[in-house]
PDB file of C-alpha atoms in Angstrom:
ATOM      1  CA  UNK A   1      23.036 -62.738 -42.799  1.00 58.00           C
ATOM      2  CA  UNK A   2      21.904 -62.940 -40.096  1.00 67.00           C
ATOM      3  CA  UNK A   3      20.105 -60.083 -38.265  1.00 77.00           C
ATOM      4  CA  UNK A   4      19.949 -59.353 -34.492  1.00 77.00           C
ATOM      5  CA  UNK A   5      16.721 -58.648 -32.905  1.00 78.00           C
ATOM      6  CA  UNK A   6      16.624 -54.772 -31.987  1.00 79.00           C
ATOM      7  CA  UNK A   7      18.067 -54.268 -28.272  1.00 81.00           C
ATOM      8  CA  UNK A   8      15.155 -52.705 -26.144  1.00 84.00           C
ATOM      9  CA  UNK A   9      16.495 -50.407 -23.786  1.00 83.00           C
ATOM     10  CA  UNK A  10      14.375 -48.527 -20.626  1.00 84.00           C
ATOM     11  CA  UNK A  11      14.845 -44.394 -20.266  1.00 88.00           C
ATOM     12  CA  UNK A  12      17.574 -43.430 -18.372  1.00 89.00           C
ATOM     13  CA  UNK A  13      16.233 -42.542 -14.912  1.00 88.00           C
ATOM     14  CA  UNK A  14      17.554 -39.380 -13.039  1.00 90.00           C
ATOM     15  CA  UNK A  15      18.067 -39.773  -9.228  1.00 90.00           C
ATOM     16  CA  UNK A  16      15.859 -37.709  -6.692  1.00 89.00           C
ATOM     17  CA  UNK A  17      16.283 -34.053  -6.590  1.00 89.00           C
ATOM     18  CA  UNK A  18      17.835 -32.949  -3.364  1.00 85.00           C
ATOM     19  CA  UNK A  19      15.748 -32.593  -0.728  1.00 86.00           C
ATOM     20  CA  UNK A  20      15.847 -28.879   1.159  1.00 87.00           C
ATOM     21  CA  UNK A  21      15.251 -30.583   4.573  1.00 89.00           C
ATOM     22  CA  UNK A  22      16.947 -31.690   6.543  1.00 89.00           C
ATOM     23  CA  UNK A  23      19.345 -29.478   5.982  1.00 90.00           C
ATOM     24  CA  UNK A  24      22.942 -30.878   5.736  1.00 90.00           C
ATOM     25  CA  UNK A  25      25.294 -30.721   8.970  1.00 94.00           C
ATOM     26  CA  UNK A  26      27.503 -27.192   7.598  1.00 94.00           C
ATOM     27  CA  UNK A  27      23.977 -25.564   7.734  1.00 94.00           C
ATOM     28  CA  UNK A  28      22.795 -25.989  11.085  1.00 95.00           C
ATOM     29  CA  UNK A  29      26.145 -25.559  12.268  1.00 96.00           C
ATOM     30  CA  UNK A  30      25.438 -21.948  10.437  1.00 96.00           C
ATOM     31  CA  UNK A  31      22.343 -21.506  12.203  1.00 97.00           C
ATOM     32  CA  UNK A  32      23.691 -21.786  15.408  1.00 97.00           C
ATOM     33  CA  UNK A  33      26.226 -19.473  15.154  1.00 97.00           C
ATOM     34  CA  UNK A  34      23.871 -16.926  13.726  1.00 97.00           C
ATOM     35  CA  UNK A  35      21.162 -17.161  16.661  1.00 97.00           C
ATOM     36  CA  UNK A  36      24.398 -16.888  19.071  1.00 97.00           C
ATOM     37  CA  UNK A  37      25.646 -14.322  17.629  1.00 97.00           C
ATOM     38  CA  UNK A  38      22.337 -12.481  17.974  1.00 97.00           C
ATOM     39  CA  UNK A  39      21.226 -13.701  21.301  1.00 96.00           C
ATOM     40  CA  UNK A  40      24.613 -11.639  22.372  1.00 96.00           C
ATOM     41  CA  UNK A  41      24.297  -8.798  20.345  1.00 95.00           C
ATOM     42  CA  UNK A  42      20.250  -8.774  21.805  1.00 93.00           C
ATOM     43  CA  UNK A  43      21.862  -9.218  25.682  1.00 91.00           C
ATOM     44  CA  UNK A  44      24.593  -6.677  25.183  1.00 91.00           C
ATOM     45  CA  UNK A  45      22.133  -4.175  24.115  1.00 89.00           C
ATOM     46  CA  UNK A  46      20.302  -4.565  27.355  1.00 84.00           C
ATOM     47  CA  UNK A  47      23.664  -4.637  29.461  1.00 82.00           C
ATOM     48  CA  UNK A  48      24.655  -0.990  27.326  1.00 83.00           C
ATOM     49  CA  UNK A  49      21.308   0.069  27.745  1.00 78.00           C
ATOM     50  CA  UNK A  50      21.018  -0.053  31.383  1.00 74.00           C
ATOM     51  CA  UNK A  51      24.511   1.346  31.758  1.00 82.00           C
ATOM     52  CA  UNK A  52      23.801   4.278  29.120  1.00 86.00           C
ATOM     53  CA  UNK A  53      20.558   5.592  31.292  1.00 84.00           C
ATOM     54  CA  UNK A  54      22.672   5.394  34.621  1.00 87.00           C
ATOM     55  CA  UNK A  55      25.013   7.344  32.655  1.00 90.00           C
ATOM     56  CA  UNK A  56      22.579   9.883  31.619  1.00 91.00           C
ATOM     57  CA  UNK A  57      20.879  10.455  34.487  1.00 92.00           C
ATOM     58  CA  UNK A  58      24.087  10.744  36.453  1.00 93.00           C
ATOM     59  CA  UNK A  59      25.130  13.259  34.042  1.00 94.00           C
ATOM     60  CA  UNK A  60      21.875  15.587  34.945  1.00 94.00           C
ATOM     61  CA  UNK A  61      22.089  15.014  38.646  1.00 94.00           C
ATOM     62  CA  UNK A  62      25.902  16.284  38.060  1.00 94.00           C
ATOM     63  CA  UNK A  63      24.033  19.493  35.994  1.00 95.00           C
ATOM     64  CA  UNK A  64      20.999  19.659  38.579  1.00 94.00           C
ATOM     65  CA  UNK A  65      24.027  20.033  41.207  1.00 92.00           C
ATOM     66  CA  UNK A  66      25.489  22.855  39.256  1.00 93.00           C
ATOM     67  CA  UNK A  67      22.383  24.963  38.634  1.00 93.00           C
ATOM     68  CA  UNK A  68      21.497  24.465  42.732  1.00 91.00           C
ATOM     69  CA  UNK A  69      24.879  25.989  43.193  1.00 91.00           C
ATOM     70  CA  UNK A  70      23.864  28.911  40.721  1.00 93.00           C
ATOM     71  CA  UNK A  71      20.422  29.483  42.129  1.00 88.00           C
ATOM     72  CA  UNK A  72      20.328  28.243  45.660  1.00 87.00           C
ATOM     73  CA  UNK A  73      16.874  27.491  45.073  1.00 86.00           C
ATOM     74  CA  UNK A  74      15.898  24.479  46.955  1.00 85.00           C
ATOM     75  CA  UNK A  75      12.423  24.174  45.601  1.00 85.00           C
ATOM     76  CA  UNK A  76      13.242  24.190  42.347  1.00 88.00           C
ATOM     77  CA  UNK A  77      16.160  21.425  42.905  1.00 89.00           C
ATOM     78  CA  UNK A  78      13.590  19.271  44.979  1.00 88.00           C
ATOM     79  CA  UNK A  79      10.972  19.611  41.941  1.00 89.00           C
ATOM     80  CA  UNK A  80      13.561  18.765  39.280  1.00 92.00           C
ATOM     81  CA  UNK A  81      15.288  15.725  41.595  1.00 92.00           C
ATOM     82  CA  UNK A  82      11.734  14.161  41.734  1.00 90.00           C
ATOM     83  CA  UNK A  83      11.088  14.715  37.877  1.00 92.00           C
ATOM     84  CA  UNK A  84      14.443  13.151  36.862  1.00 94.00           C
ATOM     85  CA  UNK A  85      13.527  10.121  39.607  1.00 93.00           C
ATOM     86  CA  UNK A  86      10.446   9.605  37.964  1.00 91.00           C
ATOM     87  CA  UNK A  87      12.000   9.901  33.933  1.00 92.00           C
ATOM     88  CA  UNK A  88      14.695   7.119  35.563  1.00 91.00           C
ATOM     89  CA  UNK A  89      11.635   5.195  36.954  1.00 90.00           C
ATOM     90  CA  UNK A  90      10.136   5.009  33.742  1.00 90.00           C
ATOM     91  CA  UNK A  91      12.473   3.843  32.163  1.00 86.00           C
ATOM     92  CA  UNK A  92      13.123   1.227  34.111  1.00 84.00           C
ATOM     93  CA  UNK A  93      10.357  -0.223  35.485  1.00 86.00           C
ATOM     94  CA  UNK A  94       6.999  -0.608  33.744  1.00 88.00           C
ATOM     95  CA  UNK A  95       4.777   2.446  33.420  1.00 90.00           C
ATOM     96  CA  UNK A  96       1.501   0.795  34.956  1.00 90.00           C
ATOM     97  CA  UNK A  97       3.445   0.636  38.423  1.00 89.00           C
ATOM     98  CA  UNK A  98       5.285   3.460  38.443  1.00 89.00           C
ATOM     99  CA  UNK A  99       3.302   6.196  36.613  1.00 89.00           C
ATOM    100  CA  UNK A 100       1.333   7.167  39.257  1.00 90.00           C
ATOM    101  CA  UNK A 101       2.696   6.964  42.286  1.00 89.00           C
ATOM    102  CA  UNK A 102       2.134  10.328  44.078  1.00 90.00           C
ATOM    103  CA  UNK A 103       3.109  11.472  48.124  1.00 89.00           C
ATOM    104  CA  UNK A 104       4.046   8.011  50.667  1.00 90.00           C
ATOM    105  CA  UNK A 105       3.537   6.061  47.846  1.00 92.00           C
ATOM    106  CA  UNK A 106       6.135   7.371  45.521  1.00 88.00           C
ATOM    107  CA  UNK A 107       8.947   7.548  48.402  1.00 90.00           C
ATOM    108  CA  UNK A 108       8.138   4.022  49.841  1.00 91.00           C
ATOM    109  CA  UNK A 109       8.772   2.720  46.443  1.00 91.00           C
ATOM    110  CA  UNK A 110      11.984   5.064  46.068  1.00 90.00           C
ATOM    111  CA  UNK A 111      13.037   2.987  49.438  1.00 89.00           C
ATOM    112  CA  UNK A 112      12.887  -0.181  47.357  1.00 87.00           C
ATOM    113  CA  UNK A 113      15.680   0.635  45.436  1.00 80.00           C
ATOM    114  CA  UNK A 114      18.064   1.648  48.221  1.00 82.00           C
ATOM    115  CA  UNK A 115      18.924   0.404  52.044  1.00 81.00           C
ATOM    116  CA  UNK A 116      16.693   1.436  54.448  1.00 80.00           C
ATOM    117  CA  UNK A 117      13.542   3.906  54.499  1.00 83.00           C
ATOM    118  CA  UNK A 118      15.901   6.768  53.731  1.00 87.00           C
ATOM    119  CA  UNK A 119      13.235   8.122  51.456  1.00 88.00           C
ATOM    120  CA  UNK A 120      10.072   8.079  53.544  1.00 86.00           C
ATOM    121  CA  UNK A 121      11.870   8.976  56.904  1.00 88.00           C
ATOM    122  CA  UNK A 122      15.379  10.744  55.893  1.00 86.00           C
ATOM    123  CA  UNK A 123      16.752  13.331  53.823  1.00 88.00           C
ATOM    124  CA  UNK A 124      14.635  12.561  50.445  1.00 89.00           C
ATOM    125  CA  UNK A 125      11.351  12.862  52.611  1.00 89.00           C
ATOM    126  CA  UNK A 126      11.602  16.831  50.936  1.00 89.00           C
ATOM    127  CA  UNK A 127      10.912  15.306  47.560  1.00 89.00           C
ATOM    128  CA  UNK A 128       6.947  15.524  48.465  1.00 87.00           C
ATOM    129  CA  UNK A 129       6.967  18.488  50.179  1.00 83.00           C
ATOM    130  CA  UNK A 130       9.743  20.911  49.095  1.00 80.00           C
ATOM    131  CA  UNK A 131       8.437  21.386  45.536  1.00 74.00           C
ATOM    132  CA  UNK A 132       5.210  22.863  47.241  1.00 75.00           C
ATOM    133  CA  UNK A 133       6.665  25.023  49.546  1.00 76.00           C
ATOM    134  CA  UNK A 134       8.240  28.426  48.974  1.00 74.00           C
ATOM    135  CA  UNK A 135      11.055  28.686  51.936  1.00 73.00           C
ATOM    136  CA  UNK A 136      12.250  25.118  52.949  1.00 73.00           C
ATOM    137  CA  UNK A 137      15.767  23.782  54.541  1.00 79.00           C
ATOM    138  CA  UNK A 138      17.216  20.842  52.053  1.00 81.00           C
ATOM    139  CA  UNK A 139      20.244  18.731  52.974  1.00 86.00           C
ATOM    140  CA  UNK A 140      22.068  19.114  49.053  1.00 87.00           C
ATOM    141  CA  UNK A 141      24.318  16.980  50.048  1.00 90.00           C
ATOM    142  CA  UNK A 142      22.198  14.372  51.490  1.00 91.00           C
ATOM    143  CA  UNK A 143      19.806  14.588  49.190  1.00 90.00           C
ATOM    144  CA  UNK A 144      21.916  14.124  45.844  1.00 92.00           C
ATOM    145  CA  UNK A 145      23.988  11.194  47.257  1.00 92.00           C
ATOM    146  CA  UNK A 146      20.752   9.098  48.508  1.00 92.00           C
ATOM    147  CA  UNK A 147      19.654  10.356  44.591  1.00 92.00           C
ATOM    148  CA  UNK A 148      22.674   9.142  42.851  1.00 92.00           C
ATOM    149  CA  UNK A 149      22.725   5.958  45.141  1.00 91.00           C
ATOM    150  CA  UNK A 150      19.426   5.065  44.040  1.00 92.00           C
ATOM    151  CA  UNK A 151      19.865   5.933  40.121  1.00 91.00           C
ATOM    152  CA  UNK A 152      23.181   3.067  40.529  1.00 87.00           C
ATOM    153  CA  UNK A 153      21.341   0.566  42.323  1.00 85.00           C
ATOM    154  CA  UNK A 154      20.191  -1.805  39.435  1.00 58.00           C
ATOM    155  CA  UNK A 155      16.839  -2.591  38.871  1.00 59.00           C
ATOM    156  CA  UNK A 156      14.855  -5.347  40.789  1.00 46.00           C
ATOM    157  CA  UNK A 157      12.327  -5.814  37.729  1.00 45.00           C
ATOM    158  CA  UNK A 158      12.825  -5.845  33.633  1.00 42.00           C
ATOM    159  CA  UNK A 159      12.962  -3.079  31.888  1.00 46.00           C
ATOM    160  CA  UNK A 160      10.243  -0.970  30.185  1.00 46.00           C
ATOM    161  CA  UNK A 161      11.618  -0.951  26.777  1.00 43.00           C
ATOM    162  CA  UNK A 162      10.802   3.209  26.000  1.00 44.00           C
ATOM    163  CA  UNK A 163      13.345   5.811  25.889  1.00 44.00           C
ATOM    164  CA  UNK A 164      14.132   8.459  28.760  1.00 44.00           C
ATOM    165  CA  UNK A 165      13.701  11.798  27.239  1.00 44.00           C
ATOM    166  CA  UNK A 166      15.264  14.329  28.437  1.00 44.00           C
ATOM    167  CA  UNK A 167      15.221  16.862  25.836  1.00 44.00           C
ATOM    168  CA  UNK A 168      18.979  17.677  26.290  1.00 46.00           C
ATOM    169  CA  UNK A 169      20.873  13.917  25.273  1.00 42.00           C
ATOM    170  CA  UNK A 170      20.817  13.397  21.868  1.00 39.00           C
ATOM    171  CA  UNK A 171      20.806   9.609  21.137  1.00 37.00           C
TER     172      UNK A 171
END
């Protein structure tokens, strides 16, 4: 008999383990529709944010209104027109510029925001010297438009990313 000589075989070798990067075409395809879907999630935010403090502050000028037509007190509407102006500007624009603005200052910046100097040389002039003065003629009427005019007008600049608190909105 005649005996074969013993096969010699190598180890069977396993292929490469699969690599984590690059990841395969169904994956980035994922990613990108997860960083759109949050880029316009993140720029609706903004877009309902802006829209939600308009809202807001309309909503007080409305109840500022109301409690004028209560009190006839025009130094006491002037003082609380100028605070919500200033809550609005806040919000909107960032604190460093707006924070303290006081007297020509304040209502040449208020100007910015609508046509014409109808801050520093029309009706909203009162806002710096009303609140300081016991017995003083305001134009309502004037007054609250040019203020609701100028809380629609959008922003020229990004916004300050704090909340407007107003003690009576709950968010």
């Amino acid at each position: 008999m005649n005996q074969a000589a013993p096969l010699e075989l190598r180890d069977i070798h396993l292929p490469d383990p699969v690599s984590w990067w690059p990841p395969a075409l169904g994956w980035w395809l994922v990613m990108l529709l997860f960083l759109f879907v949050l880029l316009a999630w993140g720029l609706y935010r903004l877009w309902s944010r802006r829209y939600r403090i308009q809202k807001i502050a309309l909503a007080e000028l409305e109840q500022l209104s109301m409690a004028y037509l209560k009190h006839q007190d025009g130094q006491r509407l002037t003082g609380e027109l100028s605070a919500l102006l200033r809550r609005v500007c806040l919000v909107r624009y960032p604190r460093h510029q707006v924070a303290g603005l006081a007297g020509e200052a304040w209502l040449d910046f208020l100007d910015q925001g609508v046509s014409g100097s109808l801050f520093s040389k029309g009706p909203g002039r009162v806002l710096i010297t009303a609140p300081f003065q016991r017995h003083t003629q305001v134009q309502v009427e004037e007054l609250m438009n040019l203020c609701r005019q100028w809380i629609r007008a959008a922003p020229k600049e990004a916004f300050n990313l704090t909340f407007m608190t107003t003690g009576r909105h709950a968010r």
